[in-house]
Coordinates of C-alpha atoms in Angstrom, one line a residue:
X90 CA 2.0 2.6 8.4
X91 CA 1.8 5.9 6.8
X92 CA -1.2 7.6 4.5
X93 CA -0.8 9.6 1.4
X94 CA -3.4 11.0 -0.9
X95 CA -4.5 9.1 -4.0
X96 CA -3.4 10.9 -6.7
X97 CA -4.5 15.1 -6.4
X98 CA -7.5 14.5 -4.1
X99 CA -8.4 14.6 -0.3
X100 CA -8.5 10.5 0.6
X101 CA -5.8 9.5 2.4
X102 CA -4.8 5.6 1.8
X103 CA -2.4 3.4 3.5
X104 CA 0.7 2.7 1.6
X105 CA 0.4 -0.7 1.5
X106 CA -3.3 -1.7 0.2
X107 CA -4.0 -5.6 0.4
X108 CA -4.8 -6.9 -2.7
X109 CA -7.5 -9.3 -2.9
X110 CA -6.7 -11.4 -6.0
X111 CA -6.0 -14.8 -3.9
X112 CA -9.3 -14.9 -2.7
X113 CA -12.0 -17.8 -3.6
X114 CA -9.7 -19.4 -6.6
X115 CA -12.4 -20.2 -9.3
X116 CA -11.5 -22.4 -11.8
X117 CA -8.3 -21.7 -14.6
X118 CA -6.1 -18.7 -13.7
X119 CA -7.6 -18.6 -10.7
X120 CA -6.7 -21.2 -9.6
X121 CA -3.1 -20.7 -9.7
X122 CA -2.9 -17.3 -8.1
X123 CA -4.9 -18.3 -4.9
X124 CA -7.7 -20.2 -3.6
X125 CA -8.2 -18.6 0.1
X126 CA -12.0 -19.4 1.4
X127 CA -13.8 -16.8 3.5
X128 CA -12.4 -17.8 7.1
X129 CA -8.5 -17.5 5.4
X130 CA -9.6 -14.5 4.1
X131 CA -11.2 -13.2 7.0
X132 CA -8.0 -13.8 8.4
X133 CA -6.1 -11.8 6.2
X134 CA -8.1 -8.8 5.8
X135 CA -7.9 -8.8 10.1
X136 CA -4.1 -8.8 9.8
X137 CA -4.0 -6.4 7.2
X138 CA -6.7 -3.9 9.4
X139 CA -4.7 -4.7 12.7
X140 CA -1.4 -3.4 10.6
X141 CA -2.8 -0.1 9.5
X142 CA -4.3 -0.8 5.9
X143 CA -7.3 1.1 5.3
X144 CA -7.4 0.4 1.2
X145 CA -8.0 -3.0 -0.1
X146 CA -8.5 -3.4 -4.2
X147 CA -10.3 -6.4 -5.7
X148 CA -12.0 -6.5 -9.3
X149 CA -15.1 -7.9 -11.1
X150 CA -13.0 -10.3 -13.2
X151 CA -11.0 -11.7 -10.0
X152 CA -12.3 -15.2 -9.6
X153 CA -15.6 -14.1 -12.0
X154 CA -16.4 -12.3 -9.1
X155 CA -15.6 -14.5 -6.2
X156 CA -13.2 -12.2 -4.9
X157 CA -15.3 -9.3 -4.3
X158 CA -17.6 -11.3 -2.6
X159 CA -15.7 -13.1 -0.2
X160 CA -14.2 -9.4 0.4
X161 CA -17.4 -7.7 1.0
X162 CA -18.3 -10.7 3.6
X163 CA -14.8 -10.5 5.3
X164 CA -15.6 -6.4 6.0
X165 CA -18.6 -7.7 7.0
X166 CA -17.7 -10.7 9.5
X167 CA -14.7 -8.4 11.3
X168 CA -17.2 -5.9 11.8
X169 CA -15.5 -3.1 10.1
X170 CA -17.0 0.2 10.0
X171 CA -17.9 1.1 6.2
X172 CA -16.0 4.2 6.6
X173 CA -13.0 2.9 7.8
X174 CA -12.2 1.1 4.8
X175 CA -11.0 2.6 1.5
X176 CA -12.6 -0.2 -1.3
X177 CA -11.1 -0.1 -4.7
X178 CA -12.6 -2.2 -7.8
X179 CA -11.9 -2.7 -11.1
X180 CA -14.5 -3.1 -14.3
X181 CA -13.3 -4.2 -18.1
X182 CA -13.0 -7.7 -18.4
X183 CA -15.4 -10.2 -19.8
X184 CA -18.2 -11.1 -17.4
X185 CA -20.4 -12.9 -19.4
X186 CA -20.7 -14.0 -23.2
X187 CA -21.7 -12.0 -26.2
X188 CA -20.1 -8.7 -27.7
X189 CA -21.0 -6.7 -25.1
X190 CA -19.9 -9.0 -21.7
X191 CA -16.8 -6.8 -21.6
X192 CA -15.2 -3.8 -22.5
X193 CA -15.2 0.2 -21.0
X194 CA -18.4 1.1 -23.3
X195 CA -21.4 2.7 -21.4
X196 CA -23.3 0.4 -22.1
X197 CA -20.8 -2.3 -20.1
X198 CA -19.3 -0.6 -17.5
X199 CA -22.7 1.1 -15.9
X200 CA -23.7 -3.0 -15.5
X201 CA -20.3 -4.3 -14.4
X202 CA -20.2 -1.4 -11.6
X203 CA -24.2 -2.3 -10.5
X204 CA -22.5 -6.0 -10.1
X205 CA -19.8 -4.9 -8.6
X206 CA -21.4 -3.2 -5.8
X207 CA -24.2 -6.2 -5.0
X208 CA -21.3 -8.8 -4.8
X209 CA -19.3 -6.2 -2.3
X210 CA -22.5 -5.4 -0.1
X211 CA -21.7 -2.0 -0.3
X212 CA -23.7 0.9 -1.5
X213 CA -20.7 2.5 -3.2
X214 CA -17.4 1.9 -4.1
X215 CA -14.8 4.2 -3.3
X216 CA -12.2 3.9 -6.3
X217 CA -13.5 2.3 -9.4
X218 CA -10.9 1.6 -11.8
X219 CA -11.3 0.7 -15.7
X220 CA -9.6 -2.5 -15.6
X221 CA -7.7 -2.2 -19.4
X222 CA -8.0 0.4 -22.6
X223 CA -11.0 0.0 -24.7
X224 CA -9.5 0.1 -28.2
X225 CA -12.9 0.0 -29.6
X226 CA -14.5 2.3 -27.0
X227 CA -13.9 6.3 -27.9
X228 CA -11.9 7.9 -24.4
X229 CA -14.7 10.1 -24.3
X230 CA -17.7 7.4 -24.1
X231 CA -15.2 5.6 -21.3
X232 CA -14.6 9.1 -19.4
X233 CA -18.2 9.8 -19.2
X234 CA -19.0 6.3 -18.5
X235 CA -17.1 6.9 -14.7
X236 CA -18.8 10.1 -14.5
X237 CA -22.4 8.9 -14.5
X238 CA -21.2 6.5 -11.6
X239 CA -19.8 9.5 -10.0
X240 CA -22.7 11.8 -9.7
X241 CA -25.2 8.7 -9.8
X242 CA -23.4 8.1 -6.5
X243 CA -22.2 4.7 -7.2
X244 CA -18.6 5.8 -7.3
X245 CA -16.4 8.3 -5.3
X246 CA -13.3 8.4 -7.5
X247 CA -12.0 6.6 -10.7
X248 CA -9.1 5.1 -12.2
X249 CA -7.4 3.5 -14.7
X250 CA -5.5 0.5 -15.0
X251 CA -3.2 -0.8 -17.8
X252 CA -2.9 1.9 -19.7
X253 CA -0.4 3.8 -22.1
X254 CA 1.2 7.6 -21.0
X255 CA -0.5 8.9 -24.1
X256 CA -3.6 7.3 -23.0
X257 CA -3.8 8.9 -19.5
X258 CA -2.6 12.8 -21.1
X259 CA -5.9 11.9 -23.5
X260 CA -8.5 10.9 -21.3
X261 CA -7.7 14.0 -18.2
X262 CA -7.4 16.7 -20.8
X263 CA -11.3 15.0 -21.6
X264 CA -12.3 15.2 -18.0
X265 CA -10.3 19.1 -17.8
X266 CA -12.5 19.9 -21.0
X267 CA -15.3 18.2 -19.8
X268 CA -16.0 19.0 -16.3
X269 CA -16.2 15.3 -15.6
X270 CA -14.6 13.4 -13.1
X271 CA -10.9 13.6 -13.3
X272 CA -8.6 10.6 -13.1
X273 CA -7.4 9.9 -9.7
X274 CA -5.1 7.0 -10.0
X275 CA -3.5 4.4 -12.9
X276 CA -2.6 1.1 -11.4
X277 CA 0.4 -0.4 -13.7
X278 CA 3.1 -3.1 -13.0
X279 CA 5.6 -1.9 -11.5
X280 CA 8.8 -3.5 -9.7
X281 CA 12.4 -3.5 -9.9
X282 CA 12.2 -6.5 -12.3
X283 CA 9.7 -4.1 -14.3
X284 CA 10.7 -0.4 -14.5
X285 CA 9.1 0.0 -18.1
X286 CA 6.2 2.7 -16.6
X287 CA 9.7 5.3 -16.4
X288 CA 9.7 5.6 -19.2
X289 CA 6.2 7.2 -20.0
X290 CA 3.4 6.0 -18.0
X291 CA 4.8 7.4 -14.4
X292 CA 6.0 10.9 -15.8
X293 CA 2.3 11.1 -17.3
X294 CA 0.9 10.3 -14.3
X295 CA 2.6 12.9 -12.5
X296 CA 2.3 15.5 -14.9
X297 CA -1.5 15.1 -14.8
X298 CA -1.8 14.5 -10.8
X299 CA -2.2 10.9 -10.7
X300 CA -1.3 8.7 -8.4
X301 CA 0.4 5.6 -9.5
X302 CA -0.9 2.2 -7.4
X303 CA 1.5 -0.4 -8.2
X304 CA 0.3 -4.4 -9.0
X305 CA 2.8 -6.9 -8.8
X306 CA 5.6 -5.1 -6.9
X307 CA 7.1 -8.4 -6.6
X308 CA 7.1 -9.6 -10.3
X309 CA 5.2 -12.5 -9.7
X310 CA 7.2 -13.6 -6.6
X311 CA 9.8 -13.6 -7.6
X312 CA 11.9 -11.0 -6.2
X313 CA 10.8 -12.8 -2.9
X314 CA 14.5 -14.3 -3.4
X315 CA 12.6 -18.2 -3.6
X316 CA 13.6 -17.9 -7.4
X317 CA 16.7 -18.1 -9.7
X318 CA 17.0 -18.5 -12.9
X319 CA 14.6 -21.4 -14.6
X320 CA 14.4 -23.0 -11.5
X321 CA 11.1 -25.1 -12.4
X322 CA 11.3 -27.1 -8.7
X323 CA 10.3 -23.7 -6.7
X324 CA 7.1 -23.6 -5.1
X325 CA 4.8 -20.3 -5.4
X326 CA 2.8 -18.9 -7.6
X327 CA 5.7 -18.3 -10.3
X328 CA 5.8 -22.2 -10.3
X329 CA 2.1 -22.2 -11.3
X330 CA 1.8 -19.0 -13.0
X331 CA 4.9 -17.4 -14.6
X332 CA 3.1 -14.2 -14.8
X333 CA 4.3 -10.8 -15.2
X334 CA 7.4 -11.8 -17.5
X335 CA 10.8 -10.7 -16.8
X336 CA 14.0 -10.7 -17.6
X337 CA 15.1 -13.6 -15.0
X338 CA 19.0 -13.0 -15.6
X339 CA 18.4 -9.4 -14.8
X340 CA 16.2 -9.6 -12.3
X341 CA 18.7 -12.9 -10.3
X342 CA 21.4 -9.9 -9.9
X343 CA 18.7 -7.7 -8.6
X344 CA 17.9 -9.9 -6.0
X345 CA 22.1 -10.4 -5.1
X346 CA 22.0 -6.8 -4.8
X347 CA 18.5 -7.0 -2.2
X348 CA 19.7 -10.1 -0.5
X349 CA 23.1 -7.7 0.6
X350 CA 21.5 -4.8 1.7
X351 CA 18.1 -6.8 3.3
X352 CA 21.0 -8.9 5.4
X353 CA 22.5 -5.6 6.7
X354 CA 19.2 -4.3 7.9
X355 CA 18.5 -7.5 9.0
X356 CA 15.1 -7.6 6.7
X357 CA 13.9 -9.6 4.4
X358 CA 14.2 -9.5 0.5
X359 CA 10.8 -8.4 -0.3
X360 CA 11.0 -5.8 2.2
X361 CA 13.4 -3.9 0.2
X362 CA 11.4 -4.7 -3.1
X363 CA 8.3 -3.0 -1.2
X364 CA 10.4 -0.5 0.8
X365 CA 12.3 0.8 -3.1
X366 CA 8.3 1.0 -4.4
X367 CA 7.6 3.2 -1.7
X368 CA 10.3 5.5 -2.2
X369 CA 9.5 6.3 -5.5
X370 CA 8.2 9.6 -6.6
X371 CA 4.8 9.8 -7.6
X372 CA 3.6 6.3 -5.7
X373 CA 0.8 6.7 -3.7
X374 CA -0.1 2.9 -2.6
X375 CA 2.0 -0.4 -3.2
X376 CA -0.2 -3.6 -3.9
X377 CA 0.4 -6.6 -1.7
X378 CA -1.7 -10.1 -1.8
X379 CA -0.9 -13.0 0.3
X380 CA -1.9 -16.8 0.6
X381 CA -0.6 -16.6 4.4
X382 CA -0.6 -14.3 7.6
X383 CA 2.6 -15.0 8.0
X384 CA 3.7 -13.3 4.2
X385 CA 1.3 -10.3 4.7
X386 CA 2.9 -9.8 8.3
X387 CA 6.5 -9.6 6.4
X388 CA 5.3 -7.6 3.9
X389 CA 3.4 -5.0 6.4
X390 CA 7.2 -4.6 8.2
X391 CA 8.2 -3.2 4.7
X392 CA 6.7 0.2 5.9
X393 CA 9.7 0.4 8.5
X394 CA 12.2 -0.3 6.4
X395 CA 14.0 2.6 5.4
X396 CA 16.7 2.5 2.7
X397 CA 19.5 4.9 2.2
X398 CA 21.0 6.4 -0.5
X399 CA 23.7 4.2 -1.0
X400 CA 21.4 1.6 -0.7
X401 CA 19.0 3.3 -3.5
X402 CA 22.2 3.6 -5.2
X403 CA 22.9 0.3 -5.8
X404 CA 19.2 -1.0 -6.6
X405 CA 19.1 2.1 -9.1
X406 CA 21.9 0.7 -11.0
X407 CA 21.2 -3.1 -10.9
X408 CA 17.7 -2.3 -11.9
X409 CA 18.5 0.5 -14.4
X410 CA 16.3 0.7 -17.6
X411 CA 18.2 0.5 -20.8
X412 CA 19.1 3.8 -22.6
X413 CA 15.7 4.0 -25.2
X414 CA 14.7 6.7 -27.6
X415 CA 13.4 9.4 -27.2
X416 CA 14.5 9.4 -23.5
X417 CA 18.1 9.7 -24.2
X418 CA 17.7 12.5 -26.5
X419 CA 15.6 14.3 -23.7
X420 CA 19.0 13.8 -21.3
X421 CA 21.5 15.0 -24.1
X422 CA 19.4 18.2 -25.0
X423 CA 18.8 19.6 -21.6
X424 CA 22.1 18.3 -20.2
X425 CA 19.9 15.9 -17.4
X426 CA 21.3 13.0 -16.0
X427 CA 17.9 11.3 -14.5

């Protein structure tokens, strides 16, 4: 396992961060995505500690909060030192009825965070991510939202999640402006099924030192190769939950292309899903949840797989983005090919 920095600051992560969204279940949604109870979970973080990840991301809305807590107990119940572990969370989504039981306003997010920490049994929280864009919340309220749980102590860095390029640029040139706490990292969706944050979300990020933390890496499952087409007899969670969408044609002869090159390296196919991730510019952790020991142990071998550039070659071009505006007129005016 290697560390890199999240986004333009000092904390070193693990590549890989376990992400916690299978834990407890709940009811609805929930449900579908994973139902682990705290001596699976226990389990999982312990596999996930033993393998070298130090960063583990949960949120408030994850199982209306059943997921931080059975986190915060599993950290707990291994005996893990406090500052051994890197704890993300997110804040955003409804928590309880009434116009103000969601959203990125002051008002919300001070509470959500408060919450946050008493489910986790932790007097801070490490990286505290807005969970979506408040459309009805000015970027300035939001920004200095994050910094009152900054120098209130609550919160070491912040985050984003979900959000737009032009969103990002807006909100750091705030914190620049500001002197509040800068963004340190946007979590988006992003896989080789789902390459849409090239197009303006990454480059932001990277113009504006952010590290990018990727959710989903394996669309939902199903670049785990389990999946073709409409197949509606698979088992997993894309049976239960078709969630992120994709174009399945598309993404069938990416998994041709990952099947090849994971049999010559004698991987597996979501090994090269993960290992691609990692070898992306501007990534500083790849997201990975699991129902079983057995699927985080694959996916922690992911760190050892090293792909060449043949190999990056050929997932490049079965993967490719179509040409969109204004992209292609950036390539044809300064004569770039990337």
């Amino acid at each position: 396992m290697q560390y890199r920095p999240l986004g333009r600051s000092g904390l070193q992560v693990s590549e890989l961060c376990l992400g916690t969204m299978t834990f407890h279940g709940g009811t609805g949604m929930w449900k579908n995505i994973g139902q682990l109870g705290q001596s699976d979970a226990d389990e999982i973080v312990k596999t996930a500690f033993d393998g070298g990840i130090n960063f583990f991301d949960t949120a408030n809305v994850y199982s209306e909060g059943g997921s931080e807590e059975i986190l915060g107990q599993s950290l707990k119940n291994l005996g893990l030192n406090r500052h051994e572990v890197v704890i993300a969370s997110k804040g955003f989504g409804r928590m309880h009825e009434g116009p103000n039981g969601r959203g990125a306003s002051r008002y919300h997010i001070i509470d959500a965070c408060k919450a946050s920490l008493k489910r986790l049994g932790v007097d801070h929280i490490d990286l505290y991510q807005l969970h979506g864009f408040d459309f009805d919340t000015p970027i300035d309220e939001q920004m200095e939202a994050l910094d009152i749980l900054v120098k209130h102590g609550h919160v070491r860095y912040v985050g984003v999640s979900n959000w737009a390029g032009w969103q990002l640029a807006k909100a750091q040139g705030h914190a620049e402006r500001r002197g509040t706490a800068p963004i340190r990292t946007i979590q988006s969706y992003y896989s080789l099924a789902g390459r849409d944050v090239e197009r303006e979300v990454l480059p932001a990020a990277k113009a504006e030192g952010v590290g990018m933390l990727c959710w989903s890496p394996l669309a939902g499952g199903y670049l785990s190769g389990k999946y073709t087409g409409n197949d509606s007899e698979a088992e997993g969670r894309r049976a239960e939950f078709d969630f992120p969408p994709i174009d399945k044609d598309k993404a069938d002869g990416i998994v041709g292309v990952m099947q090849d090159i994971a049999s010559a390296k004698g991987a597996s196919v979501p090994q090269i899903a993960l290992a691609w991730l990692l070898s992306r510019d501007g990534v500083s952790s790849v997201i990975v949840g699991a129902k079983k020991v057995s699927q985080l142990q694959d996916n922690l071998g992911a760190a050892d797989v090293e792909l060449s550039e043949d190999d990056l070659t050929k997932l490049d071009e079965a993967s490719a983005l179509p040409s969109a505006y204004p992209q292609w007129m950036f390539q044809t005016q300064s004569n770039r090919t990337e």
